[in-house]
């Protein structure tokens, strides 16, 4: 995990100068409380991300931004990363509500071996310490608030849910619910 975090941080550091001349790009970093609904997995997650400028498009789409995102559990449990679109609606000149929808890949446990006996120590450990995700590819939904501290500095508070919703898979779907804070730097202001 430390190597993955270091690679993400290095990518953001090296990408920042290239983005500086491109208005609307945003790099993000923060932390989330992990697995809020089931409380099976613990430890906070470290988050990193990158958002594009508005992608344009028809007015009915409200001009979304693209994003890529990584979330890394500090206790070595379920990590995930993904991409998607996010829409923002201004509440006033400094505060916006954010809605995001995307796909993620996670390295978590999908299910317990159905052939293992109930007394199997590995089965018991997995059932009590891991969220059983049902699939490695999951939906990523986000609801948040952005507060523009300055023209370039943004603080986001958000709730995210990753799940297959019985659409991308069948059966297990314990999912993950996280809440956190990210700080973003928007280039070009």
Coordinates of N, CA and C in Angstrom, one line a residue:
X1 N 0.8 -1.2 0.0 CA 0.0 0.0 0.0 C 0.9 1.3 0.0
X2 N 2.0 1.2 0.7 CA 2.8 2.4 0.8 C 3.4 2.7 -0.6
X3 N 3.8 1.7 -1.3 CA 4.3 1.9 -2.7 C 3.2 2.5 -3.6
X4 N 1.9 2.1 -3.4 CA 0.8 2.6 -4.2 C 0.6 4.0 -3.9
X5 N 0.6 4.4 -2.6 CA 0.4 5.8 -2.2 C 1.5 6.6 -2.7
X6 N 2.7 6.2 -2.6 CA 3.9 6.9 -3.1 C 3.8 7.2 -4.6
X7 N 3.3 6.1 -5.3 CA 3.2 6.3 -6.8 C 2.1 7.3 -7.1
X8 N 1.0 7.3 -6.4 CA -0.1 8.3 -6.6 C 0.4 9.7 -6.3
X9 N 1.1 9.8 -5.1 CA 1.6 11.2 -4.8 C 2.6 11.7 -5.8
X10 N 3.5 10.8 -6.2 CA 4.5 11.2 -7.2 C 3.8 11.6 -8.5
X11 N 2.8 10.9 -8.9 CA 2.0 11.2 -10.2 C 1.4 12.6 -10.0
X12 N 0.8 12.9 -8.9 CA 0.2 14.2 -8.7 C 1.2 15.3 -8.7
X13 N 2.3 15.1 -8.0 CA 3.4 16.1 -8.0 C 3.9 16.4 -9.4
X14 N 4.2 15.3 -10.1 CA 4.7 15.6 -11.5 C 3.6 16.1 -12.4
X15 N 2.4 15.8 -12.2 CA 1.3 16.3 -13.1 C 1.0 17.8 -12.8
X16 N 1.2 18.2 -11.6 CA 0.8 19.6 -11.2 C 1.4 20.7 -12.1
X17 N 2.7 20.6 -12.4 CA 3.2 21.7 -13.3 C 2.6 21.6 -14.7
X18 N 2.3 20.4 -15.2 CA 1.7 20.3 -16.5 C 0.2 20.9 -16.5
X19 N -0.4 20.8 -15.3 CA -1.8 21.2 -15.2 C -1.9 22.7 -14.9
X20 N -0.8 23.3 -14.4 CA -0.9 24.7 -14.0 C -1.4 25.7 -15.1
X21 N -1.1 25.4 -16.3 CA -1.5 26.3 -17.4 C -2.8 25.9 -18.0
X22 N -3.5 24.9 -17.4 CA -4.7 24.4 -17.9 C -5.9 24.7 -17.0
X23 N -6.6 25.7 -17.2 CA -7.7 26.2 -16.3 C -8.7 25.1 -16.1
X24 N -9.1 24.9 -14.8 CA -10.2 24.0 -14.5 C -9.8 22.7 -14.0
X25 N -8.5 22.2 -14.2 CA -8.1 21.0 -13.6 C -7.9 21.1 -12.1
X26 N -8.2 20.0 -11.4 CA -8.1 20.1 -10.0 C -7.4 18.8 -9.4
X27 N -6.4 18.9 -8.5 CA -5.9 17.8 -7.8 C -6.4 17.8 -6.4
X28 N -6.6 16.6 -5.9 CA -7.3 16.5 -4.6 C -6.6 15.5 -3.7
X29 N -6.6 15.7 -2.4 CA -6.1 14.8 -1.4 C -6.9 14.9 -0.1
X30 N -7.0 13.8 0.6 CA -7.8 13.9 1.9 C -7.8 12.6 2.6
X31 N -8.8 12.4 3.4 CA -9.0 11.2 4.2 C -10.5 10.9 4.4
X32 N -10.8 9.6 4.6 CA -12.2 9.3 4.8 C -12.3 8.3 6.0
X33 N -13.4 8.4 6.7 CA -13.7 7.3 7.7 C -14.3 6.2 6.9
X34 N -13.8 5.0 7.1 CA -14.0 3.8 6.3 C -15.1 2.9 6.8
X35 N -16.0 2.4 6.0 CA -17.0 1.4 6.3 C -17.9 1.8 7.4
X36 N -18.6 3.0 7.2 CA -19.4 3.5 8.3 C -20.7 2.7 8.5
X37 N -21.2 2.1 7.6 CA -22.5 1.4 7.8 C -22.4 0.1 8.5
X38 N -21.4 -0.8 8.1 CA -21.3 -2.1 8.7 C -20.2 -2.1 9.9
X39 N -19.3 -1.2 9.8 CA -18.2 -1.2 10.8 C -17.4 -2.5 10.9
X40 N -17.3 -3.2 9.8 CA -16.6 -4.5 9.8 C -15.1 -4.1 9.6
X41 N -14.8 -3.3 8.6 CA -13.5 -2.9 8.3 C -13.2 -1.6 9.1
X42 N -12.0 -1.4 9.5 CA -11.7 -0.2 10.2 C -10.4 0.5 9.7
X43 N -10.1 1.6 10.3 CA -8.9 2.4 9.8 C -9.4 3.4 8.8
X44 N -8.9 4.6 8.8 CA -9.2 5.6 7.8 C -8.6 5.3 6.5
X45 N -9.1 5.9 5.4 CA -8.6 5.8 4.1 C -7.9 7.1 3.7
X46 N -6.8 7.0 3.0 CA -6.1 8.1 2.4 C -6.7 8.2 1.0
X47 N -7.1 9.4 0.5 CA -7.7 9.6 -0.8 C -6.9 10.5 -1.6
X48 N -6.8 10.2 -2.9 CA -6.2 11.1 -3.9 C -7.0 11.1 -5.1
X49 N -7.0 12.3 -5.9 CA -7.8 12.3 -7.1 C -7.4 13.4 -8.0
X50 N -8.0 13.4 -9.2 CA -7.8 14.4 -10.2 C -9.1 14.6 -10.9
X51 N -9.5 15.9 -11.1 CA -10.8 16.2 -11.8 C -10.4 17.0 -13.0
X52 N -11.2 16.8 -14.1 CA -11.0 17.6 -15.3 C -11.8 18.9 -15.3
X53 N -11.5 19.8 -16.2 CA -12.4 20.9 -16.4 C -13.8 20.4 -16.9
X54 N -14.8 21.3 -16.9 CA -16.1 20.9 -17.4 C -15.9 20.3 -18.8
X55 N -16.6 19.2 -19.0 CA -16.6 18.5 -20.3 C -17.5 19.1 -21.3
X56 N -18.2 20.1 -20.9 CA -19.1 20.7 -21.9 C -20.3 19.8 -22.1
X57 N -20.9 19.9 -23.3 CA -22.1 19.1 -23.6 C -23.4 19.9 -23.5
X58 N -24.5 19.1 -23.7 CA -25.8 19.8 -23.7 C -26.1 20.3 -22.3
X59 N -27.0 21.4 -22.3 CA -27.4 22.0 -21.0 C -28.1 21.0 -20.1
X60 N -28.8 20.0 -20.6 CA -29.5 19.1 -19.8 C -28.6 18.2 -19.0
X61 N -27.3 18.1 -19.4 CA -26.3 17.3 -18.7 C -25.6 18.1 -17.6
X62 N -25.9 19.4 -17.5 CA -25.3 20.3 -16.5 C -23.8 20.3 -16.6
X63 N -23.2 20.0 -17.7 CA -21.8 20.1 -17.9 C -20.9 19.4 -16.9
X64 N -20.9 18.1 -16.8 CA -20.2 17.4 -15.8 C -18.6 17.5 -15.9
X65 N -17.9 17.2 -14.9 CA -16.5 17.1 -14.9 C -16.1 15.6 -14.8
X66 N -15.1 15.2 -15.4 CA -14.6 13.8 -15.2 C -13.7 13.7 -14.0
X67 N -13.6 12.6 -13.4 CA -12.7 12.4 -12.2 C -12.0 11.0 -12.3
X68 N -10.9 10.9 -11.7 CA -10.2 9.6 -11.3 C -9.9 9.8 -9.8
X69 N -9.9 8.6 -9.2 CA -9.9 8.7 -7.7 C -9.3 7.4 -7.1
X70 N -8.5 7.5 -6.1 CA -8.0 6.3 -5.4 C -8.2 6.5 -3.9
X71 N -8.6 5.4 -3.2 CA -8.8 5.4 -1.8 C -8.1 4.2 -1.2
X72 N -7.2 4.5 -0.2 CA -6.3 3.4 0.3 C -6.4 3.3 1.8
X73 N -6.8 2.1 2.2 CA -7.1 1.8 3.6 C -5.8 1.8 4.4
X74 N -5.7 2.5 5.5 CA -4.4 2.5 6.3 C -4.2 1.2 7.1
X75 N -5.2 0.4 7.2 CA -5.0 -0.9 7.9 C -4.9 -2.1 6.9
X76 N -4.6 -1.8 5.6 CA -4.4 -2.8 4.6 C -5.7 -3.6 4.3
X77 N -6.8 -3.0 4.5 CA -8.1 -3.7 4.1 C -8.5 -3.3 2.7
X78 N -9.8 -3.1 2.4 CA -10.2 -2.8 1.1 C -9.8 -1.4 0.6
X79 N -9.1 -1.4 -0.6 CA -8.7 -0.2 -1.3 C -9.5 -0.2 -2.6
X80 N -9.7 1.0 -3.1 CA -10.4 1.0 -4.4 C -10.0 2.3 -5.2
X81 N -10.2 2.2 -6.4 CA -9.9 3.3 -7.3 C -10.9 3.3 -8.5
X82 N -11.2 4.5 -9.0 CA -12.1 4.5 -10.1 C -12.2 5.8 -10.9
X83 N -13.2 5.9 -11.7 CA -13.4 7.1 -12.5 C -14.9 7.3 -12.7
X84 N -15.3 8.5 -13.1 CA -16.7 8.8 -13.4 C -16.9 10.2 -13.7
X85 N -18.1 10.7 -13.5 CA -18.5 12.0 -13.8 C -19.1 12.6 -12.5
X86 N -18.9 13.9 -12.3 CA -19.5 14.6 -11.2 C -20.1 15.9 -11.7
X87 N -21.3 16.3 -11.1 CA -22.0 17.5 -11.4 C -22.0 18.4 -10.2
X88 N -22.0 19.7 -10.4 CA -22.1 20.6 -9.3 C -23.2 21.6 -9.5
X89 N -23.8 22.0 -8.4 CA -24.8 23.0 -8.4 C -24.5 24.0 -7.4
X90 N -24.4 25.3 -7.8 CA -24.0 26.3 -6.9 C -25.2 26.6 -5.9
X91 N -24.8 26.7 -4.6 CA -25.8 27.1 -3.6 C -25.6 28.6 -3.4
X92 N -24.4 29.1 -3.5 CA -24.1 30.5 -3.5 C -22.7 30.7 -4.2
X93 N -22.1 31.8 -4.1 CA -20.9 32.0 -4.9 C -19.7 31.2 -4.3
X94 N -19.8 30.6 -3.2 CA -18.7 29.9 -2.6 C -19.0 28.4 -2.3
X95 N -20.3 28.0 -2.2 CA -20.7 26.7 -1.8 C -21.4 26.0 -3.0
X96 N -21.0 24.8 -3.3 CA -21.7 24.0 -4.3 C -22.0 22.6 -3.8
X97 N -23.1 22.1 -4.2 CA -23.4 20.7 -3.9 C -22.9 19.8 -5.1
X98 N -22.4 18.7 -4.7 CA -21.7 17.8 -5.7 C -22.4 16.4 -5.7
X99 N -22.6 15.9 -6.9 CA -23.2 14.6 -7.1 C -22.3 13.9 -8.1
X100 N -21.8 12.7 -7.7 CA -20.9 12.0 -8.6 C -21.4 10.6 -8.8
X101 N -21.1 10.0 -10.0 CA -21.4 8.7 -10.4 C -20.3 8.1 -11.2
X102 N -19.9 6.9 -10.8 CA -18.8 6.3 -11.6 C -18.7 4.8 -11.3
X103 N -17.5 4.2 -11.7 CA -17.2 2.8 -11.5 C -15.9 2.7 -10.7
X104 N -15.8 1.7 -9.9 CA -14.5 1.5 -9.2 C -14.1 0.0 -9.3
X105 N -12.8 -0.2 -9.1 CA -12.3 -1.5 -8.9 C -11.8 -1.6 -7.5
X106 N -12.1 -2.7 -6.7 CA -11.6 -2.8 -5.4 C -10.8 -4.1 -5.3
X107 N -9.9 -4.1 -4.3 CA -9.1 -5.3 -4.0 C -9.6 -6.1 -2.8
X108 N -10.9 -5.8 -2.4 CA -11.5 -6.5 -1.3 C -11.9 -7.9 -1.5
X109 N -12.5 -8.5 -0.4 CA -13.0 -9.9 -0.5 C -14.4 -9.8 -1.1
X110 N -14.6 -10.7 -2.1 CA -15.9 -10.7 -2.7 C -16.9 -11.6 -2.0
X111 N -16.4 -12.7 -1.4 CA -17.3 -13.6 -0.7 C -16.5 -14.6 0.1
X112 N -17.2 -15.3 0.9 CA -16.6 -16.4 1.7 C -16.8 -17.7 0.9
X113 N -15.8 -18.6 0.9 CA -15.9 -19.9 0.2 C -17.1 -20.6 0.8
X114 N -18.1 -20.9 -0.1 CA -19.3 -21.6 0.4 C -19.1 -23.0 0.9
X115 N -18.0 -23.6 0.4 CA -17.7 -25.0 0.8 C -16.9 -25.1 2.1
X116 N -16.5 -24.0 2.7 CA -15.8 -24.0 4.0 C -16.8 -24.2 5.1
X117 N -16.4 -25.1 6.1 CA -17.4 -25.3 7.2 C -17.5 -24.0 8.1
X118 N -18.7 -23.9 8.8 CA -18.9 -22.7 9.6 C -17.8 -22.5 10.7
X119 N -17.1 -23.5 11.1 CA -16.1 -23.4 12.1 C -14.7 -23.1 11.6
X120 N -14.6 -23.0 10.3 CA -13.3 -22.7 9.6 C -12.8 -21.3 10.1
X121 N -11.6 -21.3 10.7 CA -11.0 -20.0 11.2 C -10.9 -18.9 10.2
X122 N -10.6 -19.3 8.9 CA -10.5 -18.3 7.9 C -11.8 -17.7 7.5
X123 N -12.9 -18.5 7.5 CA -14.2 -18.1 7.2 C -14.7 -17.1 8.3
X124 N -14.4 -17.5 9.6 CA -14.8 -16.6 10.7 C -14.1 -15.3 10.6
X125 N -12.8 -15.3 10.3 CA -12.0 -14.1 10.3 C -12.5 -13.2 9.2
X126 N -12.8 -13.7 8.0 CA -13.3 -12.9 6.9 C -14.7 -12.3 7.2
X127 N -15.5 -13.1 7.8 CA -16.9 -12.7 8.1 C -16.9 -11.6 9.2
X128 N -15.9 -11.5 10.1 CA -15.9 -10.6 11.1 C -14.9 -9.4 10.9
X129 N -14.1 -9.4 9.9 CA -13.1 -8.3 9.7 C -13.1 -7.7 8.3
X130 N -13.9 -8.3 7.4 CA -13.9 -7.8 6.0 C -15.3 -7.6 5.5
X131 N -15.5 -6.5 4.7 CA -16.8 -6.3 4.0 C -16.8 -7.3 2.8
X132 N -17.8 -8.0 2.6 CA -17.9 -8.9 1.5 C -18.5 -8.2 0.3
X133 N -17.7 -7.8 -0.6 CA -18.1 -6.8 -1.7 C -19.0 -7.4 -2.8
X134 N -18.9 -8.8 -3.0 CA -19.7 -9.4 -4.0 C -19.1 -9.3 -5.4
X135 N -18.3 -8.3 -5.7 CA -17.6 -8.2 -7.0 C -16.5 -7.2 -6.9
X136 N -15.5 -7.3 -7.8 CA -14.4 -6.3 -7.7 C -14.8 -5.0 -8.5
X137 N -15.7 -5.1 -9.4 CA -16.1 -3.9 -10.1 C -17.4 -3.4 -9.5
X138 N -17.5 -2.2 -9.0 CA -18.6 -1.6 -8.3 C -19.0 -0.2 -8.8
X139 N -20.2 0.2 -8.5 CA -20.6 1.6 -8.7 C -20.0 2.4 -7.7
X140 N -19.8 3.7 -8.0 CA -19.3 4.7 -7.0 C -20.2 5.9 -7.1
X141 N -20.9 6.2 -6.0 CA -21.8 7.3 -5.9 C -21.3 8.3 -4.8
X142 N -21.3 9.6 -5.1 CA -20.8 10.6 -4.1 C -21.8 11.7 -4.0
X143 N -22.0 12.2 -2.8 CA -22.8 13.4 -2.5 C -21.9 14.2 -1.6
X144 N -21.7 15.5 -2.0 CA -20.8 16.3 -1.2 C -21.1 17.8 -1.3
X145 N -20.3 18.5 -0.5 CA -20.4 20.0 -0.6 C -19.0 20.5 -0.8
X146 N -18.8 21.4 -1.7 CA -17.5 22.1 -2.0 C -17.6 23.5 -1.4
X147 N -16.6 23.9 -0.7 CA -16.5 25.3 -0.2 C -15.2 25.9 -0.8
X148 N -15.4 26.9 -1.6 CA -14.2 27.6 -2.2 C -13.6 28.6 -1.2
X149 N -12.5 28.2 -0.6 CA -11.8 29.0 0.3 C -11.2 30.2 -0.4
X150 N -10.6 30.0 -1.5 CA -10.0 31.0 -2.4 C -10.5 30.6 -3.8
X151 N -10.0 31.4 -4.8 CA -10.3 31.0 -6.2 C -9.8 29.7 -6.6
X152 N -8.7 29.3 -6.0 CA -8.0 28.0 -6.3 C -8.2 26.9 -5.3
X153 N -8.4 27.2 -4.0 CA -8.4 26.3 -2.9 C -9.8 25.9 -2.6
X154 N -10.1 24.6 -2.6 CA -11.5 24.1 -2.4 C -11.4 23.0 -1.3
X155 N -12.3 23.1 -0.3 CA -12.5 22.0 0.7 C -13.8 21.3 0.4
X156 N -13.7 20.0 0.3 CA -14.9 19.2 0.1 C -15.2 18.3 1.2
X157 N -16.4 18.2 1.7 CA -16.9 17.2 2.6 C -17.8 16.3 1.8
X158 N -17.8 15.0 2.0 CA -18.5 14.2 1.1 C -18.8 12.8 1.8
X159 N -19.9 12.2 1.2 CA -20.2 10.8 1.6 C -20.1 10.0 0.3
X160 N -19.6 8.8 0.3 CA -19.5 8.0 -0.9 C -20.0 6.6 -0.5
X161 N -20.5 5.9 -1.6 CA -21.0 4.6 -1.4 C -20.5 3.8 -2.6
X162 N -19.9 2.6 -2.4 CA -19.5 1.8 -3.5 C -20.3 0.4 -3.3
X163 N -20.9 0.0 -4.3 CA -21.8 -1.2 -4.3 C -22.0 -1.7 -5.7
X164 N -22.4 -3.0 -5.8 CA -22.8 -3.4 -7.2 C -24.3 -3.3 -7.4
X165 N -25.1 -3.0 -6.3 CA -26.5 -2.8 -6.5 C -27.3 -3.9 -7.1
X166 N -26.8 -5.1 -7.1 CA -27.4 -6.3 -7.7 C -27.5 -6.1 -9.2
X167 N -26.8 -5.1 -9.8 CA -26.7 -4.9 -11.2 C -25.5 -5.5 -11.8
X168 N -24.3 -5.1 -11.2 CA -23.0 -5.6 -11.7 C -22.7 -7.0 -11.2
X169 N -23.4 -7.5 -10.3 CA -23.2 -8.9 -9.8 C -24.5 -9.3 -9.0
X170 N -24.5 -10.6 -8.6 CA -25.6 -11.1 -7.8 C -25.0 -11.5 -6.4
X171 N -25.9 -11.6 -5.4 CA -25.5 -12.2 -4.1 C -24.9 -11.1 -3.2
X172 N -23.8 -11.4 -2.6 CA -23.2 -10.6 -1.6 C -23.1 -9.1 -2.1
X173 N -23.4 -8.2 -1.2 CA -23.3 -6.8 -1.5 C -23.2 -6.0 -0.2
X174 N -22.2 -6.3 0.6 CA -22.1 -5.5 1.8 C -21.7 -4.1 1.6
X175 N -21.0 -3.8 0.5 CA -20.7 -2.5 0.0 C -19.8 -1.8 1.1
X176 N -19.5 -0.5 0.7 CA -18.7 0.4 1.7 C -19.3 1.7 1.6
X177 N -19.5 2.3 2.8 CA -19.9 3.7 3.0 C -18.8 4.4 3.7
X178 N -18.3 5.5 3.1 CA -17.3 6.3 3.6 C -17.7 7.8 3.7
X179 N -17.2 8.5 4.6 CA -17.4 10.0 4.7 C -16.0 10.6 4.9
X180 N -15.8 11.8 4.3 CA -14.5 12.3 4.5 C -14.4 13.8 4.0
X181 N -13.1 14.2 4.0 CA -12.8 15.6 3.7 C -11.6 15.5 2.7
X182 N -11.7 16.3 1.6 CA -10.6 16.4 0.7 C -10.3 17.9 0.5
X183 N -9.1 18.2 0.2 CA -8.7 19.5 -0.2 C -8.2 19.5 -1.6
X184 N -8.8 20.4 -2.4 CA -8.5 20.4 -3.8 C -7.8 21.8 -4.2
X185 N -7.0 21.7 -5.2 CA -6.3 22.8 -5.8 C -6.7 22.9 -7.3
X186 N -7.5 24.0 -7.6 CA -7.9 24.2 -9.0 C -6.9 25.1 -9.7
X187 N -6.5 24.6 -10.8 CA -5.5 25.4 -11.6 C -6.1 26.4 -12.5
X188 N -5.4 27.5 -12.8 CA -5.9 28.5 -13.7 C -6.8 29.5 -13.2
X189 N -7.5 29.3 -12.2 CA -8.4 30.2 -11.5 C -8.7 31.4 -12.3

